[in-house]
CSV table of C-alpha atoms in Angstrom, one decimal:
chain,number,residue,atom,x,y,z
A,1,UNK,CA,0.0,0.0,0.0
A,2,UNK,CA,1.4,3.5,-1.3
A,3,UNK,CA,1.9,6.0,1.5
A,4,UNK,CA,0.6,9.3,-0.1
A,5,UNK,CA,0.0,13.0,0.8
A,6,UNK,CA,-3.4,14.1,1.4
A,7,UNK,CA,-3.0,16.8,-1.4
A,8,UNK,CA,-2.7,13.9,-4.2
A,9,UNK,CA,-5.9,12.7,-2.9
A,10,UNK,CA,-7.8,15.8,-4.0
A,11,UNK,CA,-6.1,15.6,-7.3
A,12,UNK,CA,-7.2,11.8,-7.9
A,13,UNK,CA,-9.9,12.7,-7.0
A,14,UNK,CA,-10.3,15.3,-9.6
A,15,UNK,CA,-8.8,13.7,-12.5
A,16,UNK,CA,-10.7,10.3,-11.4
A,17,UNK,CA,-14.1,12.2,-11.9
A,18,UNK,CA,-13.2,14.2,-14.8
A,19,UNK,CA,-12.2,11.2,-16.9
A,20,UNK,CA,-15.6,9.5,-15.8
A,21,UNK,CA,-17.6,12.1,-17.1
A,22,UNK,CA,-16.7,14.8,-19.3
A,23,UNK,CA,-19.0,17.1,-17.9
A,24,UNK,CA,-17.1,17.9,-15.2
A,25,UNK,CA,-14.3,21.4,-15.4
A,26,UNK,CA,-12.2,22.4,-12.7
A,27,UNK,CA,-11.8,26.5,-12.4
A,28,UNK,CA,-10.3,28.9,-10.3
A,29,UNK,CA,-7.3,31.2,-9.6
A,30,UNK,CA,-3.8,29.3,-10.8
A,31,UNK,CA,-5.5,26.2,-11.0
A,32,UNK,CA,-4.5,25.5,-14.8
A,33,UNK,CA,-1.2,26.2,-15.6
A,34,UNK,CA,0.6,27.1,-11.8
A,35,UNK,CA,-1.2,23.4,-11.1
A,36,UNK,CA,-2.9,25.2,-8.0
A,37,UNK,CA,-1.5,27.2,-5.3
A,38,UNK,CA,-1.1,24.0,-2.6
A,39,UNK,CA,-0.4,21.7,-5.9
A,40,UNK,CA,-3.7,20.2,-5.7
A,41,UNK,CA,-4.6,20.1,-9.3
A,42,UNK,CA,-1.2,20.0,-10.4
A,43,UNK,CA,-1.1,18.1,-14.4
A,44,UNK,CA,-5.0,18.5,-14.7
A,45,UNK,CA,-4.1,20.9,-17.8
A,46,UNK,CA,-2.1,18.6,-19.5
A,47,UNK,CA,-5.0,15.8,-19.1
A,48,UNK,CA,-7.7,17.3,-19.7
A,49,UNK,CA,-6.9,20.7,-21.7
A,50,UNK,CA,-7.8,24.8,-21.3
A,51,UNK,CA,-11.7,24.4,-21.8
A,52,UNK,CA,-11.8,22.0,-18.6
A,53,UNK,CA,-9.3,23.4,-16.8
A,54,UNK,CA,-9.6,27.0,-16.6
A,55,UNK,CA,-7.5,30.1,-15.2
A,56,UNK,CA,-9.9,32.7,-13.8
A,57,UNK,CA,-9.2,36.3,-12.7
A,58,UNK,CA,-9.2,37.7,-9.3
A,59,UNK,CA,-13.2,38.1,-9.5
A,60,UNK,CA,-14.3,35.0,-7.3
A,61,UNK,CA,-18.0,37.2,-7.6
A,62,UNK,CA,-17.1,36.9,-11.4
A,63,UNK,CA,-16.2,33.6,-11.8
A,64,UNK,CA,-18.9,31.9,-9.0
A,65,UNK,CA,-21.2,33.5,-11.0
A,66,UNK,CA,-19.9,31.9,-14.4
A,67,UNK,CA,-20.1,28.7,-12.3
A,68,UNK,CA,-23.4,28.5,-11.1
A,69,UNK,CA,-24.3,29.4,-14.8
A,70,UNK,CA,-22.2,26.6,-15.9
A,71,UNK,CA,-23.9,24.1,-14.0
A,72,UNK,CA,-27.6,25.3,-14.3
A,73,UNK,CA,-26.7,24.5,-18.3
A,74,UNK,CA,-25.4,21.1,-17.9
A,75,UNK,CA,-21.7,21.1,-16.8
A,76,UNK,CA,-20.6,19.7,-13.3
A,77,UNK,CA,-18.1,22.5,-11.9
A,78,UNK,CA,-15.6,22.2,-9.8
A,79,UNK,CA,-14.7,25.7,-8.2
A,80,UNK,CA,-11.5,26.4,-6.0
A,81,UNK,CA,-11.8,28.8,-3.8
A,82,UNK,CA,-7.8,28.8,-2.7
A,83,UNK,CA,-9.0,30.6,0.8
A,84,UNK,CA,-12.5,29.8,2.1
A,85,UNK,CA,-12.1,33.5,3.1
A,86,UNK,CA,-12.1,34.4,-0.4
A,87,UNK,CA,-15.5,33.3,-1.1
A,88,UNK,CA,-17.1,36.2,1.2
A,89,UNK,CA,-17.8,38.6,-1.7
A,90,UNK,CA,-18.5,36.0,-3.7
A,91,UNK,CA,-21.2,34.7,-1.1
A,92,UNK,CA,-24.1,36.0,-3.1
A,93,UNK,CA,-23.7,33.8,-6.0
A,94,UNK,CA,-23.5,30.7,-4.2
A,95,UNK,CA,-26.1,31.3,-1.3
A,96,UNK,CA,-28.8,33.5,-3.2
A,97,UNK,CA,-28.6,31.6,-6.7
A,98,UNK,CA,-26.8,28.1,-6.6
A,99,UNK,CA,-28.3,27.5,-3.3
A,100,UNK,CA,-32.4,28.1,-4.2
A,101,UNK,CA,-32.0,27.2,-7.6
A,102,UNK,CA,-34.0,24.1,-7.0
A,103,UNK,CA,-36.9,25.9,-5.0
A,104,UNK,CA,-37.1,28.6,-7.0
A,105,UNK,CA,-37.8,26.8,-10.4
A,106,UNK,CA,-39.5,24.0,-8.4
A,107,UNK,CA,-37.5,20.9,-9.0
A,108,UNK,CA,-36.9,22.1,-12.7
A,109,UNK,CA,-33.2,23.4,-12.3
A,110,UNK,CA,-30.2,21.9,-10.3
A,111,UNK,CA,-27.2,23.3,-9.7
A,112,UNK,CA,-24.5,20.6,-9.8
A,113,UNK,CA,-21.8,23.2,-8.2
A,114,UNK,CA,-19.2,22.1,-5.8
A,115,UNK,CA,-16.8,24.7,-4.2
A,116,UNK,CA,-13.5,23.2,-2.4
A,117,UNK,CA,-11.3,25.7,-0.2
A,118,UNK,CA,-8.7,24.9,1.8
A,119,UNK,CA,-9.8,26.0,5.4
A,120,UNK,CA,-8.5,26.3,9.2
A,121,UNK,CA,-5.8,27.5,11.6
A,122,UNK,CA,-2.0,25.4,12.1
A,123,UNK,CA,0.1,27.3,10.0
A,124,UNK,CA,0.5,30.8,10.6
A,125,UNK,CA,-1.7,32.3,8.2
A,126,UNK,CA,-3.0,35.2,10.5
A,127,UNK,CA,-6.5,35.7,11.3
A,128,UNK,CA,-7.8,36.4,7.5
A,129,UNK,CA,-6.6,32.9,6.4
A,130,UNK,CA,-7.1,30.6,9.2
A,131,UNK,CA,-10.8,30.1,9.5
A,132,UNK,CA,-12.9,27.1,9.2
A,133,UNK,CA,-16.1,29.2,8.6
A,134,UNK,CA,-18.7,26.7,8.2
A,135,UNK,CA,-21.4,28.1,9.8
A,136,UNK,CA,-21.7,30.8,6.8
A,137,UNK,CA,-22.9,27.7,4.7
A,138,UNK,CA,-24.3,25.3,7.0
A,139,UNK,CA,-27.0,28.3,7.6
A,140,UNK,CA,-28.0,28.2,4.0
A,141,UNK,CA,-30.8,25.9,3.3
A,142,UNK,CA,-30.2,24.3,-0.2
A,143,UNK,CA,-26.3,23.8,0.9
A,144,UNK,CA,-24.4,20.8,2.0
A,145,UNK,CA,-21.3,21.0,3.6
A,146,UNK,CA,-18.6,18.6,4.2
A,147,UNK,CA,-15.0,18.6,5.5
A,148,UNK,CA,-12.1,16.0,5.0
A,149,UNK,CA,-9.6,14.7,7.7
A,150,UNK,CA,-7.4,12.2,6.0
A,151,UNK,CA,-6.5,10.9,2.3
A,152,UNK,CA,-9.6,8.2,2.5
A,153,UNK,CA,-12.4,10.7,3.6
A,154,UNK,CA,-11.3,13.5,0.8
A,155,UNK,CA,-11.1,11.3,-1.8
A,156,UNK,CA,-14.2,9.5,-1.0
A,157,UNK,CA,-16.3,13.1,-0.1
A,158,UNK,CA,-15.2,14.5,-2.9
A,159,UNK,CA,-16.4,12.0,-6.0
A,160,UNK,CA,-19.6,12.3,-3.8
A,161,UNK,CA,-20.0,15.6,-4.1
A,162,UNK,CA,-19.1,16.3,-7.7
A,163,UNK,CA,-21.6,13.9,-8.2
A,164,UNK,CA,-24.7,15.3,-6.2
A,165,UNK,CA,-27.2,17.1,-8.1
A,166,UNK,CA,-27.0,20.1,-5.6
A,167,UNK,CA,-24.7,22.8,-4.5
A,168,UNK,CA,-22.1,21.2,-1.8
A,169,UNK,CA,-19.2,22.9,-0.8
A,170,UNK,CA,-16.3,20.8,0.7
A,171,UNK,CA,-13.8,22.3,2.9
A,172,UNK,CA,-10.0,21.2,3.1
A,173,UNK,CA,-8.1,21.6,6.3
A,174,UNK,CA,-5.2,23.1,4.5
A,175,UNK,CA,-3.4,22.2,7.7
A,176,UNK,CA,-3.1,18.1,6.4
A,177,UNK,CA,-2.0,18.7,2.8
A,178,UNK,CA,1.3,17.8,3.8
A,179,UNK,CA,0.1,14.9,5.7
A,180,UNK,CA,1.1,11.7,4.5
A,181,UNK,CA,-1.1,8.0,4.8
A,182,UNK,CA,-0.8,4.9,3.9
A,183,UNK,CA,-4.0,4.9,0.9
A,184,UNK,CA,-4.8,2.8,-2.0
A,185,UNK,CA,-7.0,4.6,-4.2
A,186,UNK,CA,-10.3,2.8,-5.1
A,187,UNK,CA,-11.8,4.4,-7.9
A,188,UNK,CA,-15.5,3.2,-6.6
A,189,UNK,CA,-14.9,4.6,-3.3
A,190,UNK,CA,-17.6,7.0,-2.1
A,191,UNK,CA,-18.5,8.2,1.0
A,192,UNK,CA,-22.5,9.1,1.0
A,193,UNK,CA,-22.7,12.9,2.3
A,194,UNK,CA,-24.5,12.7,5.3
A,195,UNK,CA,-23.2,9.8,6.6
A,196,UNK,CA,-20.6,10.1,9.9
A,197,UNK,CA,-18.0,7.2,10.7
A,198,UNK,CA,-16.8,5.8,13.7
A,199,UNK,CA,-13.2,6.6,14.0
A,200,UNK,CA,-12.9,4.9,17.1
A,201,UNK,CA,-15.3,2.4,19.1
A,202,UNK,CA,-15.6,3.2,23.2
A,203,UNK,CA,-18.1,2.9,25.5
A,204,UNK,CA,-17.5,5.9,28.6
A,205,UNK,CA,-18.1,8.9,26.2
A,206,UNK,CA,-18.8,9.7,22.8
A,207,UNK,CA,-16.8,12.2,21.2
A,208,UNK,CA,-17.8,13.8,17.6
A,209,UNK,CA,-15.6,16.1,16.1
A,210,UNK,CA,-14.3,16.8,12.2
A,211,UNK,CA,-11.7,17.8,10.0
A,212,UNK,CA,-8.1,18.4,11.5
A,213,UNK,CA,-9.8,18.0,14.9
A,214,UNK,CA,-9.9,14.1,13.9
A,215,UNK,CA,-6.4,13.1,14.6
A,216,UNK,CA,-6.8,15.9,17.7
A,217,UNK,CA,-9.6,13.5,19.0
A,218,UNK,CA,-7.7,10.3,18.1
A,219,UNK,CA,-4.7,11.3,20.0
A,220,UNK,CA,-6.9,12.2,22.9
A,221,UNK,CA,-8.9,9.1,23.0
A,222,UNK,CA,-5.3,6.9,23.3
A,223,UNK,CA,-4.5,8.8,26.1
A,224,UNK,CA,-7.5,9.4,27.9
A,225,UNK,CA,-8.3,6.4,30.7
A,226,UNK,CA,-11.8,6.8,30.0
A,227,UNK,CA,-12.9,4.4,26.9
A,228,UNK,CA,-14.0,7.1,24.1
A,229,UNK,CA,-15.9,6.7,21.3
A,230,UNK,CA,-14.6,9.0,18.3
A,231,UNK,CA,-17.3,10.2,15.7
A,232,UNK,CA,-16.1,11.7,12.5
A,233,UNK,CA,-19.1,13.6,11.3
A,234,UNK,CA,-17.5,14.1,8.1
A,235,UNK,CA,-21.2,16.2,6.6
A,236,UNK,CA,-21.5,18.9,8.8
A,237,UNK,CA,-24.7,19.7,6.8
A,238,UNK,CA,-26.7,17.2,6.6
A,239,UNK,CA,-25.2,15.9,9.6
A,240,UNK,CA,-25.7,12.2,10.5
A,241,UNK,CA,-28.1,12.1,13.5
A,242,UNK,CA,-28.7,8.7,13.7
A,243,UNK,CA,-25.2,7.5,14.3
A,244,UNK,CA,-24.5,10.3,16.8
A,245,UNK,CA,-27.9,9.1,18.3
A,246,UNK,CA,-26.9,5.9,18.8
A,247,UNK,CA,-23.7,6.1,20.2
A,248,UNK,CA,-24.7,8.6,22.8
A,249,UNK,CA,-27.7,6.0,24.0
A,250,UNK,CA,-24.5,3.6,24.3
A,251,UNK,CA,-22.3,5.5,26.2
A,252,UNK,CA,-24.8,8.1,28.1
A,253,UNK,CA,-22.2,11.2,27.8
A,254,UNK,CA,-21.5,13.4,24.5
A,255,UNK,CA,-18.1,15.9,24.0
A,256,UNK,CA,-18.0,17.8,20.6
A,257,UNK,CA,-14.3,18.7,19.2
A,258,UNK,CA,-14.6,21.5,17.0
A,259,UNK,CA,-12.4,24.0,15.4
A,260,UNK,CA,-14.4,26.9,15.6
A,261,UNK,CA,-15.9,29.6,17.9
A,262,UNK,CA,-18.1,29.0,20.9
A,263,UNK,CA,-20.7,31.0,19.5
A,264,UNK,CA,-21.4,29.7,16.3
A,265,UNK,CA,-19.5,26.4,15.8
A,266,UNK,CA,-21.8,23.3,14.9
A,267,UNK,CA,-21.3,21.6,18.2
A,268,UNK,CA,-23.9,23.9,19.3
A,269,UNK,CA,-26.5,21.7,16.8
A,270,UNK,CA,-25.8,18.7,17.5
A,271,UNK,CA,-25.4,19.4,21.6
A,272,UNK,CA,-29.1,21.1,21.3
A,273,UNK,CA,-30.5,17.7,19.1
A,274,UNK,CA,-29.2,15.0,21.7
A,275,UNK,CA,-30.6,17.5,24.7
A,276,UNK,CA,-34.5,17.2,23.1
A,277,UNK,CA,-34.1,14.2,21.6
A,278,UNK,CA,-31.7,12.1,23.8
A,279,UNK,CA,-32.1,13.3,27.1
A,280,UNK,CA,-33.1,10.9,29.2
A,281,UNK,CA,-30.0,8.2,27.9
A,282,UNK,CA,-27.5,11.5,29.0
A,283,UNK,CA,-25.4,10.5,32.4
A,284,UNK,CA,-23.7,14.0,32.5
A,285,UNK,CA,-24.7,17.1,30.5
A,286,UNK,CA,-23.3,17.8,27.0
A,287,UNK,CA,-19.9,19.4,26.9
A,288,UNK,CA,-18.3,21.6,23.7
A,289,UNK,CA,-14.3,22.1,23.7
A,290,UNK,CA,-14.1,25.0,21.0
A,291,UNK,CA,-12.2,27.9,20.3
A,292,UNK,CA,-12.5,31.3,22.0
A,293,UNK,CA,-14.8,33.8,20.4
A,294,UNK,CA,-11.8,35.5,19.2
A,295,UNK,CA,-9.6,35.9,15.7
A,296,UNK,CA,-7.1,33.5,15.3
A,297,UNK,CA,-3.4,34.6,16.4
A,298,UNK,CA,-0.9,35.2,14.2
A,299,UNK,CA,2.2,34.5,16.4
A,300,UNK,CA,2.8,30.7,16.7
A,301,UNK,CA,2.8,30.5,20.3
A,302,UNK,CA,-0.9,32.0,21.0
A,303,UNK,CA,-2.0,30.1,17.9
A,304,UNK,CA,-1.1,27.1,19.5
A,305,UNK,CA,-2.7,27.6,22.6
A,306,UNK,CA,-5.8,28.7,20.6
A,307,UNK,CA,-6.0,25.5,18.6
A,308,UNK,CA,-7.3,22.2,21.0
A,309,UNK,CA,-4.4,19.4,21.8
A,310,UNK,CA,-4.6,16.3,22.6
A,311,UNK,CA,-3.8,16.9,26.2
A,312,UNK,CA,-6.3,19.6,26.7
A,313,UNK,CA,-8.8,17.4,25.3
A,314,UNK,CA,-8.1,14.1,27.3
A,315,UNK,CA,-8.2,16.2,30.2
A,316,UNK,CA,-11.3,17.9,29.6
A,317,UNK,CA,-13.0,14.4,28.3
A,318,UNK,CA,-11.4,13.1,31.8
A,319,UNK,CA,-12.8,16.0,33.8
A,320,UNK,CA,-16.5,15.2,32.2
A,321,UNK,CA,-16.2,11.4,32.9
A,322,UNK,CA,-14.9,11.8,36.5
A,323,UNK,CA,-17.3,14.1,37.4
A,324,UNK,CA,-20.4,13.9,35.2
A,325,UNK,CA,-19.9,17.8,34.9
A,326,UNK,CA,-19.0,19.5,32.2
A,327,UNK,CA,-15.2,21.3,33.0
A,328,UNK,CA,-14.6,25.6,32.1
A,329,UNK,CA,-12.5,25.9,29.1
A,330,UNK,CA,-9.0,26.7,29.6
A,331,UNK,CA,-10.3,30.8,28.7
A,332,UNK,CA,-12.4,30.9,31.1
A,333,UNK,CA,-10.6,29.3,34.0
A,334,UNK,CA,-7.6,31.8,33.2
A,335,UNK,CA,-10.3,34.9,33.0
């Protein structure tokens, strides 16, 4: 089995699907001939030529727009966003069109549109590059949202999405591009959107987390002495109640991992579904480690204090086991 980097999943990914169907282009800023800024569709031009692989300006407005076009006529798009920040002024195009396409002309029109971005904190980017900002989409009926956390999950959410009649947009923690995993592609492999995984079995406390915050989780679960049960939601929208569900009724206690702020994250959801819907199986109430409600540092040092470890999370999945309370995060203990 080949040990590969993350980023050559995306571009199997890609190629795979644009030599199934010819339908599918790839566009966005240096994604033709630079081969993509993070060398994610790096050799696409060569394959599959300037009409499906296509240089844009700086206009993400501009070329989201030509996009959701695109796909309203037949084609299957592909958009990279580089940034997910980058996608703010282009926000109108993807929520307001691509995104009620199908209500508005009543099942007539679909909007076959995915938009990747690379996404998250870990590198030093500053607070303008760094965000996961998943809650702008997952508030957008007509979107689904999905995020990858190793080779195997990005190649597998990605043919999903490109083939999904609707609007999806799939975030890349740009943080595991250099990450490298034993994979061996499978050119059938899908993962249906919606569906979560169990990363990890356990039987103390189910923890359900995403993205980067997978391996974050992982880690934590090894060294934690309670047994914990790791869910990788992998759709953040639609998210997979029923597996959430049913681990939570197993082991009576529910922590969500996410990378993102307090006040918005998605942990908040799926916290607020398992308190109507799952209360009486709950042995302790429902704990969230997130990030403050605060830009993400620049300097290396704050951002890694900003970012959950491991070691923070065993101890604060400890804390809630022990005590069947949920423990103050590190913010406000210091306030």
């Amino acid at each position: 089995m080949a040990k590969i980097w993350i980023r050559q999943a995306v571009l199997k990914a890609l190629d795979d699907a644009m030599t199934d169907d010819p339908s599918v282009i790839v566009m966005g800023e240096d994604v033709a001939v630079a081969g993509g800024p993070f060398k994610v569709t790096e050799g696409l031009l060569a394959s599959h030529g300037p009409e499906r692989v296509i240089d844009t300006p700086i206009s993400e407005m501009a070329f989201m727009g030509a996009a959701v076009g695109a796909a309203v006529c037949g084609l299957k798009p592909v958009v990279e966003m580089m940034f997910i920040e980058f996608i703010g002024v282009a926000l109108d195009q993807l929520t307001t069109q691509a995104a009620t396409m199908r209500y508005l002309s009543r099942g007539r029109l679909t909007t076959p549109l995915v938009v990747r971005a690379s996404a998250g904190a870990g590198q030093g980017f500053g607070c303008q590059h760094s965000q996961m900002l998943d809650h702008w989409f997952r508030g957008t009926p007509g979107l689904k949202v999905a995020v990858t956390s190793n080779a195997r999950t990005t190649y597998g959410l990605l043919r999903s999405a490109i083939e999904d009649p609707d609007p999806v947009v799939i975030l890349e923690p740009r943080v595991l591009y250099a990450e490298r995993e034993e994979y061996e592609f499978d050119r059938d492999y899908r993962i249906p959107l919606g569906q979560a995984e169990i990363a990890r079995p356990g039987t103390d406390v189910t923890l359900v987390t995403c993205g980067a915050m997978r391996r974050v989780a992982l880690a934590a679960a090894e060294a934690s002495s309670a047994n914990v049960e790791v869910i990788d939601l992998l759709t953040l929208w639609p998210w997979d109640r029923k597996t959430v569900m049913e681990s939570v009724a197993r082991t009576g206690r529910l922590v969500t991992l996410e990378e993102a702020p307090a006040g918005s994250g998605w942990g908040g959801d799926v916290v607020s579904s398992i308190a109507v819907e799952a209360f009486g199986k709950l042995k302790a109430a429902p704990h969230r480690i997130t990030l403050p409600d605060a830009p993400v540092p620049y300097s290396g040092a704050l951002e890694a204090r900003f970012l959950p470890s491991p070691a923070y999370v065993a101890e604060q999945v400890a804390a809630l086991v022990s005590t069947n309370k949920p423990p103050l995060p590190w913010w406000r203990n210091a306030a």
